[in-house]
PDB file of C-alpha atoms in Angstrom:
ATOM      1  CA  UNK A  34      -4.525   7.747 -15.896  1.00  0.00           C
ATOM      2  CA  UNK A  35      -3.935   5.064 -13.277  1.00  0.00           C
ATOM      3  CA  UNK A  36      -3.630   4.986  -9.496  1.00  0.00           C
ATOM      4  CA  UNK A  37      -0.161   4.026  -8.248  1.00  0.00           C
ATOM      5  CA  UNK A  38       0.401   2.562  -4.769  1.00  0.00           C
ATOM      6  CA  UNK A  39       3.869   2.134  -3.259  1.00  0.00           C
ATOM      7  CA  UNK A  40       4.728   0.754   0.181  1.00  0.00           C
ATOM      8  CA  UNK A  41       7.992   0.582   2.104  1.00  0.00           C
ATOM      9  CA  UNK A  42       8.674  -0.981   5.518  1.00  0.00           C
ATOM     10  CA  UNK A  43      10.631   1.032   8.064  1.00  0.00           C
ATOM     11  CA  UNK A  44      12.854  -1.057  10.334  1.00  0.00           C
ATOM     12  CA  UNK A  45      13.367  -3.851   7.813  1.00  0.00           C
ATOM     13  CA  UNK A  46      17.146  -3.435   7.666  1.00  0.00           C
ATOM     14  CA  UNK A  47      17.472  -3.716  11.435  1.00  0.00           C
ATOM     15  CA  UNK A  48      15.165  -6.740  11.417  1.00  0.00           C
ATOM     16  CA  UNK A  49      17.412  -8.417   8.856  1.00  0.00           C
ATOM     17  CA  UNK A  50      20.239  -8.469  11.387  1.00  0.00           C
ATOM     18  CA  UNK A  51      18.039  -9.950  14.137  1.00  0.00           C
ATOM     19  CA  UNK A  52      16.448 -12.881  12.293  1.00  0.00           C
ATOM     20  CA  UNK A  53      17.978 -15.803  10.468  1.00  0.00           C
ATOM     21  CA  UNK A  54      17.651 -15.827   6.691  1.00  0.00           C
ATOM     22  CA  UNK A  55      14.877 -18.443   6.813  1.00  0.00           C
ATOM     23  CA  UNK A  56      12.966 -16.594   9.536  1.00  0.00           C
ATOM     24  CA  UNK A  57      13.216 -13.359   7.562  1.00  0.00           C
ATOM     25  CA  UNK A  58      11.971 -15.053   4.403  1.00  0.00           C
ATOM     26  CA  UNK A  59       9.022 -16.544   6.258  1.00  0.00           C
ATOM     27  CA  UNK A  60       8.131 -13.194   7.789  1.00  0.00           C
ATOM     28  CA  UNK A  61       8.370 -11.290   4.499  1.00  0.00           C
ATOM     29  CA  UNK A  62       6.375 -14.008   2.770  1.00  0.00           C
ATOM     30  CA  UNK A  63       3.665 -13.668   5.426  1.00  0.00           C
ATOM     31  CA  UNK A  64       3.441  -9.925   4.759  1.00  0.00           C
ATOM     32  CA  UNK A  65       3.283 -10.116   0.979  1.00  0.00           C
ATOM     33  CA  UNK A  66       1.020 -13.166   0.899  1.00  0.00           C
ATOM     34  CA  UNK A  67      -1.418 -11.312   3.149  1.00  0.00           C
ATOM     35  CA  UNK A  68      -1.227  -8.230   0.922  1.00  0.00           C
ATOM     36  CA  UNK A  69      -1.861 -10.390  -2.152  1.00  0.00           C
ATOM     37  CA  UNK A  70      -4.927 -11.906  -0.471  1.00  0.00           C
ATOM     38  CA  UNK A  71      -6.285  -8.485   0.432  1.00  0.00           C
ATOM     39  CA  UNK A  72      -5.588  -7.168  -3.082  1.00  0.00           C
ATOM     40  CA  UNK A  73      -7.513 -10.098  -4.546  1.00  0.00           C
ATOM     41  CA  UNK A  74     -10.479  -9.258  -2.301  1.00  0.00           C
ATOM     42  CA  UNK A  75     -10.349  -5.580  -3.254  1.00  0.00           C
ATOM     43  CA  UNK A  76     -10.104  -6.443  -6.932  1.00  0.00           C
ATOM     44  CA  UNK A  77      -8.666  -4.695  -9.994  1.00  0.00           C
ATOM     45  CA  UNK A  78      -5.191  -4.532  -8.416  1.00  0.00           C
ATOM     46  CA  UNK A  79      -2.253  -5.134 -10.736  1.00  0.00           C
ATOM     47  CA  UNK A  80       0.814  -6.025  -8.679  1.00  0.00           C
ATOM     48  CA  UNK A  81       3.836  -4.550 -10.414  1.00  0.00           C
ATOM     49  CA  UNK A  82       6.634  -5.864  -8.223  1.00  0.00           C
ATOM     50  CA  UNK A  83       8.106  -6.442  -4.796  1.00  0.00           C
ATOM     51  CA  UNK A  84      11.751  -5.561  -4.187  1.00  0.00           C
ATOM     52  CA  UNK A  85      13.003  -6.431  -0.726  1.00  0.00           C
ATOM     53  CA  UNK A  86      10.498  -4.729   1.560  1.00  0.00           C
ATOM     54  CA  UNK A  87       8.996  -2.499  -1.149  1.00  0.00           C
ATOM     55  CA  UNK A  88       5.633  -3.250  -2.797  1.00  0.00           C
ATOM     56  CA  UNK A  89       4.254  -1.481  -5.838  1.00  0.00           C
ATOM     57  CA  UNK A  90       0.860  -1.857  -7.520  1.00  0.00           C
ATOM     58  CA  UNK A  91      -1.329  -0.122 -10.098  1.00  0.00           C
ATOM     59  CA  UNK A  92      -5.116   0.161 -10.196  1.00  0.00           C
ATOM     60  CA  UNK A  93      -6.894   0.982 -13.407  1.00  0.00           C
ATOM     61  CA  UNK A  94      -4.921   0.637 -16.624  1.00  0.00           C
ATOM     62  CA  UNK A  95      -4.726  -3.104 -17.379  1.00  0.00           C
ATOM     63  CA  UNK A  96      -7.604  -3.726 -14.936  1.00  0.00           C
ATOM     64  CA  UNK A  97     -10.063  -0.886 -15.669  1.00  0.00           C
ATOM     65  CA  UNK A  98     -12.689   0.017 -13.074  1.00  0.00           C
ATOM     66  CA  UNK A  99     -14.819   2.991 -12.084  1.00  0.00           C
ATOM     67  CA  UNK A 100     -13.123   3.660  -8.726  1.00  0.00           C
ATOM     68  CA  UNK A 101      -9.396   2.834  -8.938  1.00  0.00           C
ATOM     69  CA  UNK A 102      -8.270   5.518  -6.484  1.00  0.00           C
ATOM     70  CA  UNK A 103     -10.711   4.480  -3.787  1.00  0.00           C
ATOM     71  CA  UNK A 104      -9.578   0.883  -4.170  1.00  0.00           C
ATOM     72  CA  UNK A 105      -5.973   2.082  -4.047  1.00  0.00           C
ATOM     73  CA  UNK A 106      -6.502   3.992  -0.789  1.00  0.00           C
ATOM     74  CA  UNK A 107      -8.275   0.996   0.756  1.00  0.00           C
ATOM     75  CA  UNK A 108      -5.345  -1.195  -0.321  1.00  0.00           C
ATOM     76  CA  UNK A 109      -2.893   1.277   1.208  1.00  0.00           C
ATOM     77  CA  UNK A 110      -4.643   1.271   4.587  1.00  0.00           C
ATOM     78  CA  UNK A 111      -5.005  -2.496   4.439  1.00  0.00           C
ATOM     79  CA  UNK A 112      -1.243  -2.824   3.936  1.00  0.00           C
ATOM     80  CA  UNK A 113      -0.676  -0.730   7.060  1.00  0.00           C
ATOM     81  CA  UNK A 114      -3.080  -2.922   9.034  1.00  0.00           C
ATOM     82  CA  UNK A 115      -1.401  -6.107   7.799  1.00  0.00           C
ATOM     83  CA  UNK A 116       2.126  -5.007   8.663  1.00  0.00           C
ATOM     84  CA  UNK A 117       0.989  -3.680  12.043  1.00  0.00           C
ATOM     85  CA  UNK A 118      -0.847  -6.918  12.860  1.00  0.00           C
ATOM     86  CA  UNK A 119       2.076  -9.157  11.923  1.00  0.00           C
ATOM     87  CA  UNK A 120       4.564  -6.884  13.668  1.00  0.00           C
ATOM     88  CA  UNK A 121       2.598  -7.053  16.915  1.00  0.00           C
ATOM     89  CA  UNK A 122       2.016 -10.796  16.585  1.00  0.00           C
ATOM     90  CA  UNK A 123       5.710 -11.522  16.106  1.00  0.00           C
ATOM     91  CA  UNK A 124       6.847  -8.819  18.563  1.00  0.00           C
ATOM     92  CA  UNK A 125       9.124  -7.089  16.064  1.00  0.00           C
ATOM     93  CA  UNK A 126       9.559  -3.357  15.559  1.00  0.00           C
ATOM     94  CA  UNK A 127       8.274  -2.501  12.095  1.00  0.00           C
ATOM     95  CA  UNK A 128       6.481   0.507  10.674  1.00  0.00           C
ATOM     96  CA  UNK A 129       5.151   1.103   7.191  1.00  0.00           C
ATOM     97  CA  UNK A 130       4.608   4.096   4.904  1.00  0.00           C
ATOM     98  CA  UNK A 131       2.486   4.191   1.749  1.00  0.00           C
ATOM     99  CA  UNK A 132       2.202   6.698  -1.100  1.00  0.00           C
ATOM    100  CA  UNK A 133      -0.762   6.967  -3.470  1.00  0.00           C
ATOM    101  CA  UNK A 134      -0.731   9.072  -6.645  1.00  0.00           C
ATOM    102  CA  UNK A 135      -2.790   9.348  -9.822  1.00  0.00           C
ATOM    103  CA  UNK A 136      -1.044   9.913 -13.139  1.00  0.00           C
ATOM    104  CA  UNK A 137       0.281   8.381 -16.330  1.00  0.00           C
ATOM    105  CA  UNK A 138       2.770   5.546 -16.684  1.00  0.00           C
ATOM    106  CA  UNK A 139       4.650   3.737 -19.415  1.00  0.00           C
ATOM    107  CA  UNK A 140       4.908  -0.030 -18.999  1.00  0.00           C
ATOM    108  CA  UNK A 141       7.185  -2.451 -20.796  1.00  0.00           C
ATOM    109  CA  UNK A 142       8.986  -5.769 -20.531  1.00  0.00           C
ATOM    110  CA  UNK A 143      12.636  -5.317 -19.553  1.00  0.00           C
ATOM    111  CA  UNK A 144      15.379  -7.886 -20.033  1.00  0.00           C
ATOM    112  CA  UNK A 145      15.653 -11.290 -21.653  1.00  0.00           C
ATOM    113  CA  UNK A 146      16.767 -13.513 -18.781  1.00  0.00           C
ATOM    114  CA  UNK A 147      14.056 -13.423 -16.085  1.00  0.00           C
ATOM    115  CA  UNK A 148      12.309 -10.488 -17.779  1.00  0.00           C
ATOM    116  CA  UNK A 149      10.315  -8.071 -15.648  1.00  0.00           C
ATOM    117  CA  UNK A 150       7.320  -5.955 -16.522  1.00  0.00           C
ATOM    118  CA  UNK A 151       8.246  -2.462 -15.303  1.00  0.00           C
ATOM    119  CA  UNK A 152       6.487   0.898 -15.063  1.00  0.00           C
ATOM    120  CA  UNK A 153       8.188   4.214 -15.741  1.00  0.00           C
ATOM    121  CA  UNK A 154       7.441   7.924 -15.789  1.00  0.00           C
ATOM    122  CA  UNK A 155       7.501  11.061 -13.640  1.00  0.00           C
ATOM    123  CA  UNK A 156       4.336   9.986 -11.827  1.00  0.00           C
ATOM    124  CA  UNK A 157       6.052   6.790 -10.675  1.00  0.00           C
ATOM    125  CA  UNK A 158       8.792   8.930  -9.102  1.00  0.00           C
ATOM    126  CA  UNK A 159       6.191  11.204  -7.493  1.00  0.00           C
ATOM    127  CA  UNK A 160       4.597   8.151  -5.860  1.00  0.00           C
ATOM    128  CA  UNK A 161       7.985   7.112  -4.500  1.00  0.00           C
ATOM    129  CA  UNK A 162       8.563  10.592  -3.078  1.00  0.00           C
ATOM    130  CA  UNK A 163       5.118  10.568  -1.470  1.00  0.00           C
ATOM    131  CA  UNK A 164       5.847   7.244   0.203  1.00  0.00           C
ATOM    132  CA  UNK A 165       9.188   8.412   1.572  1.00  0.00           C
ATOM    133  CA  UNK A 166       7.659  11.636   2.923  1.00  0.00           C
ATOM    134  CA  UNK A 167       4.736   9.960   4.709  1.00  0.00           C
ATOM    135  CA  UNK A 168       4.713   9.571   8.466  1.00  0.00           C
ATOM    136  CA  UNK A 169       4.899   5.938   9.550  1.00  0.00           C
ATOM    137  CA  UNK A 170       1.482   4.352   9.750  1.00  0.00           C
ATOM    138  CA  UNK A 171      -0.082   6.806   7.309  1.00  0.00           C
ATOM    139  CA  UNK A 172      -0.818   7.108   3.594  1.00  0.00           C
ATOM    140  CA  UNK A 173       0.570  10.105   1.712  1.00  0.00           C
ATOM    141  CA  UNK A 174      -1.780  11.312  -1.035  1.00  0.00           C
ATOM    142  CA  UNK A 175      -1.046  13.624  -3.919  1.00  0.00           C
ATOM    143  CA  UNK A 176      -3.569  16.353  -4.710  1.00  0.00           C
ATOM    144  CA  UNK A 177      -4.373  14.405  -7.863  1.00  0.00           C
ATOM    145  CA  UNK A 178      -5.190  11.364  -5.740  1.00  0.00           C
ATOM    146  CA  UNK A 179      -7.403  13.385  -3.369  1.00  0.00           C
ATOM    147  CA  UNK A 180      -9.302  14.836  -6.344  1.00  0.00           C
ATOM    148  CA  UNK A 181      -9.702  11.406  -7.951  1.00  0.00           C
ATOM    149  CA  UNK A 182     -10.843   9.968  -4.636  1.00  0.00           C
ATOM    150  CA  UNK A 183     -13.605  12.566  -4.421  1.00  0.00           C
ATOM    151  CA  UNK A 184     -14.692  11.654  -7.959  1.00  0.00           C
ATOM    152  CA  UNK A 185     -14.736   7.940  -7.096  1.00  0.00           C
ATOM    153  CA  UNK A 186     -16.812   8.472  -3.971  1.00  0.00           C
ATOM    154  CA  UNK A 187     -18.978  11.318  -5.199  1.00  0.00           C
ATOM    155  CA  UNK A 188     -17.978  13.260  -2.073  1.00  0.00           C
ATOM    156  CA  UNK A 189     -14.884  14.582  -0.337  1.00  0.00           C
ATOM    157  CA  UNK A 190     -12.663  12.099   1.496  1.00  0.00           C
ATOM    158  CA  UNK A 191     -12.928  13.281   5.092  1.00  0.00           C
ATOM    159  CA  UNK A 192      -9.844  11.633   6.532  1.00  0.00           C
ATOM    160  CA  UNK A 193      -7.057  13.823   5.140  1.00  0.00           C
ATOM    161  CA  UNK A 194      -4.641  15.967   7.125  1.00  0.00           C
ATOM    162  CA  UNK A 195      -1.886  18.219   5.779  1.00  0.00           C
ATOM    163  CA  UNK A 196       1.697  18.537   6.946  1.00  0.00           C
ATOM    164  CA  UNK A 197       4.631  20.619   5.701  1.00  0.00           C
ATOM    165  CA  UNK A 198       7.846  18.880   4.633  1.00  0.00           C
ATOM    166  CA  UNK A 199      11.204  20.525   3.968  1.00  0.00           C
ATOM    167  CA  UNK A 200      12.843  19.348   0.754  1.00  0.00           C
ATOM    168  CA  UNK A 201      16.610  18.871   0.342  1.00  0.00           C
ATOM    169  CA  UNK A 202      16.884  22.270  -1.348  1.00  0.00           C
ATOM    170  CA  UNK A 203      15.235  23.943   1.652  1.00  0.00           C
ATOM    171  CA  UNK A 204      11.878  24.506  -0.033  1.00  0.00           C
ATOM    172  CA  UNK A 205       8.695  23.645   1.833  1.00  0.00           C
ATOM    173  CA  UNK A 206       6.013  21.442   0.334  1.00  0.00           C
ATOM    174  CA  UNK A 207       2.645  20.375   1.681  1.00  0.00           C
ATOM    175  CA  UNK A 208       1.934  16.665   1.984  1.00  0.00           C
ATOM    176  CA  UNK A 209      -1.609  15.338   2.330  1.00  0.00           C
ATOM    177  CA  UNK A 210      -1.966  12.251   4.481  1.00  0.00           C
ATOM    178  CA  UNK A 211      -4.895   9.886   4.849  1.00  0.00           C
ATOM    179  CA  UNK A 212      -5.112   8.722   8.446  1.00  0.00           C
ATOM    180  CA  UNK A 213      -8.371   6.805   8.329  1.00  0.00           C
ATOM    181  CA  UNK A 214      -8.234   3.130   9.237  1.00  0.00           C
ATOM    182  CA  UNK A 215      -9.257   0.735   6.497  1.00  0.00           C
ATOM    183  CA  UNK A 216     -12.124  -0.605   8.591  1.00  0.00           C
ATOM    184  CA  UNK A 217     -13.533   2.921   8.917  1.00  0.00           C
ATOM    185  CA  UNK A 218     -13.362   3.358   5.176  1.00  0.00           C
ATOM    186  CA  UNK A 219     -15.076   0.027   4.644  1.00  0.00           C
ATOM    187  CA  UNK A 220     -18.040   1.206   6.670  1.00  0.00           C
ATOM    188  CA  UNK A 221     -18.593   4.258   4.499  1.00  0.00           C
ATOM    189  CA  UNK A 222     -21.899   3.833   2.714  1.00  0.00           C
ATOM    190  CA  UNK A 223     -20.475   4.917  -0.642  1.00  0.00           C
ATOM    191  CA  UNK A 224     -17.674   2.397  -0.393  1.00  0.00           C
ATOM    192  CA  UNK A 225     -19.972  -0.433   0.624  1.00  0.00           C
ATOM    193  CA  UNK A 226     -22.204   0.235  -2.357  1.00  0.00           C
ATOM    194  CA  UNK A 227     -19.309   0.336  -4.810  1.00  0.00           C
ATOM    195  CA  UNK A 228     -17.039  -2.390  -3.495  1.00  0.00           C
ATOM    196  CA  UNK A 229     -19.175  -5.333  -2.482  1.00  0.00           C
ATOM    197  CA  UNK A 230     -16.216  -7.707  -2.381  1.00  0.00           C
ATOM    198  CA  UNK A 231     -14.239  -5.561   0.025  1.00  0.00           C
ATOM    199  CA  UNK A 232     -15.977  -6.894   3.107  1.00  0.00           C
ATOM    200  CA  UNK A 233     -14.334 -10.299   2.777  1.00  0.00           C
ATOM    201  CA  UNK A 234     -10.868  -8.789   2.913  1.00  0.00           C
ATOM    202  CA  UNK A 235     -11.213  -8.311   6.676  1.00  0.00           C
ATOM    203  CA  UNK A 236     -11.298 -12.073   7.215  1.00  0.00           C
ATOM    204  CA  UNK A 237      -8.174 -12.399   5.069  1.00  0.00           C
ATOM    205  CA  UNK A 238      -6.491  -9.753   7.197  1.00  0.00           C
ATOM    206  CA  UNK A 239      -7.365 -11.310  10.541  1.00  0.00           C
ATOM    207  CA  UNK A 240      -6.506 -14.806   9.346  1.00  0.00           C
ATOM    208  CA  UNK A 241      -3.086 -13.730   8.108  1.00  0.00           C
ATOM    209  CA  UNK A 242      -1.532 -14.663  11.459  1.00  0.00           C
ATOM    210  CA  UNK A 243      -1.851 -18.317  10.476  1.00  0.00           C
ATOM    211  CA  UNK A 244       0.716 -17.679   7.746  1.00  0.00           C
ATOM    212  CA  UNK A 245       3.421 -16.957  10.319  1.00  0.00           C
ATOM    213  CA  UNK A 246       5.468 -19.983  11.297  1.00  0.00           C
ATOM    214  CA  UNK A 247       5.674 -20.751  15.008  1.00  0.00           C
ATOM    215  CA  UNK A 248       9.451 -20.337  15.058  1.00  0.00           C
ATOM    216  CA  UNK A 249       9.101 -16.808  13.668  1.00  0.00           C
ATOM    217  CA  UNK A 250       6.329 -15.887  16.102  1.00  0.00           C
ATOM    218  CA  UNK A 251       8.523 -16.944  18.994  1.00  0.00           C
ATOM    219  CA  UNK A 252      11.390 -14.614  18.039  1.00  0.00           C
TER     220      UNK A 252
END
């Protein structure tokens, strides 16, 4: 099993009509470059792809570790912090949602021209549904992710709230959301003991503003 993380930015389409193509590219590059820096600090993150404003990554699997779900949840909250920071710095209206799930995937190279390494399976779709059902600024967790998180930490993750969502067919499902800030999670003693490199990610996060060009920040 692996931990799957998927992020989507809310408000991106509207932003596309407000910025020039170059300004939009610079802004998106600032977001994903900052996420890549944070992922490198967290470690064991395999970036699957970015499509437009969507980011997808896997922890465990090709980069095995003892605590992939905890790293995945930290990554998810870090993504929210990054997007929020850049949004406020550039004075643009953006929100972000993230889904985290634990399950099985099938991975393969697809295509001949500009081939892409893709992941497939029902658990990939579940992660996508979790992301779309999350409130903005929160991380939606599957029950499998919550259970794996407890195993990684050796204790229950305290920062989970439940909400009820109505599906298209009218059925009601419960969604678990992690609302803890990444910095709070970093201070947890269990996390500090397990993820020694995570502390340096905060400097990457707070330095990410330097990646934004002045002409974008002035929009």
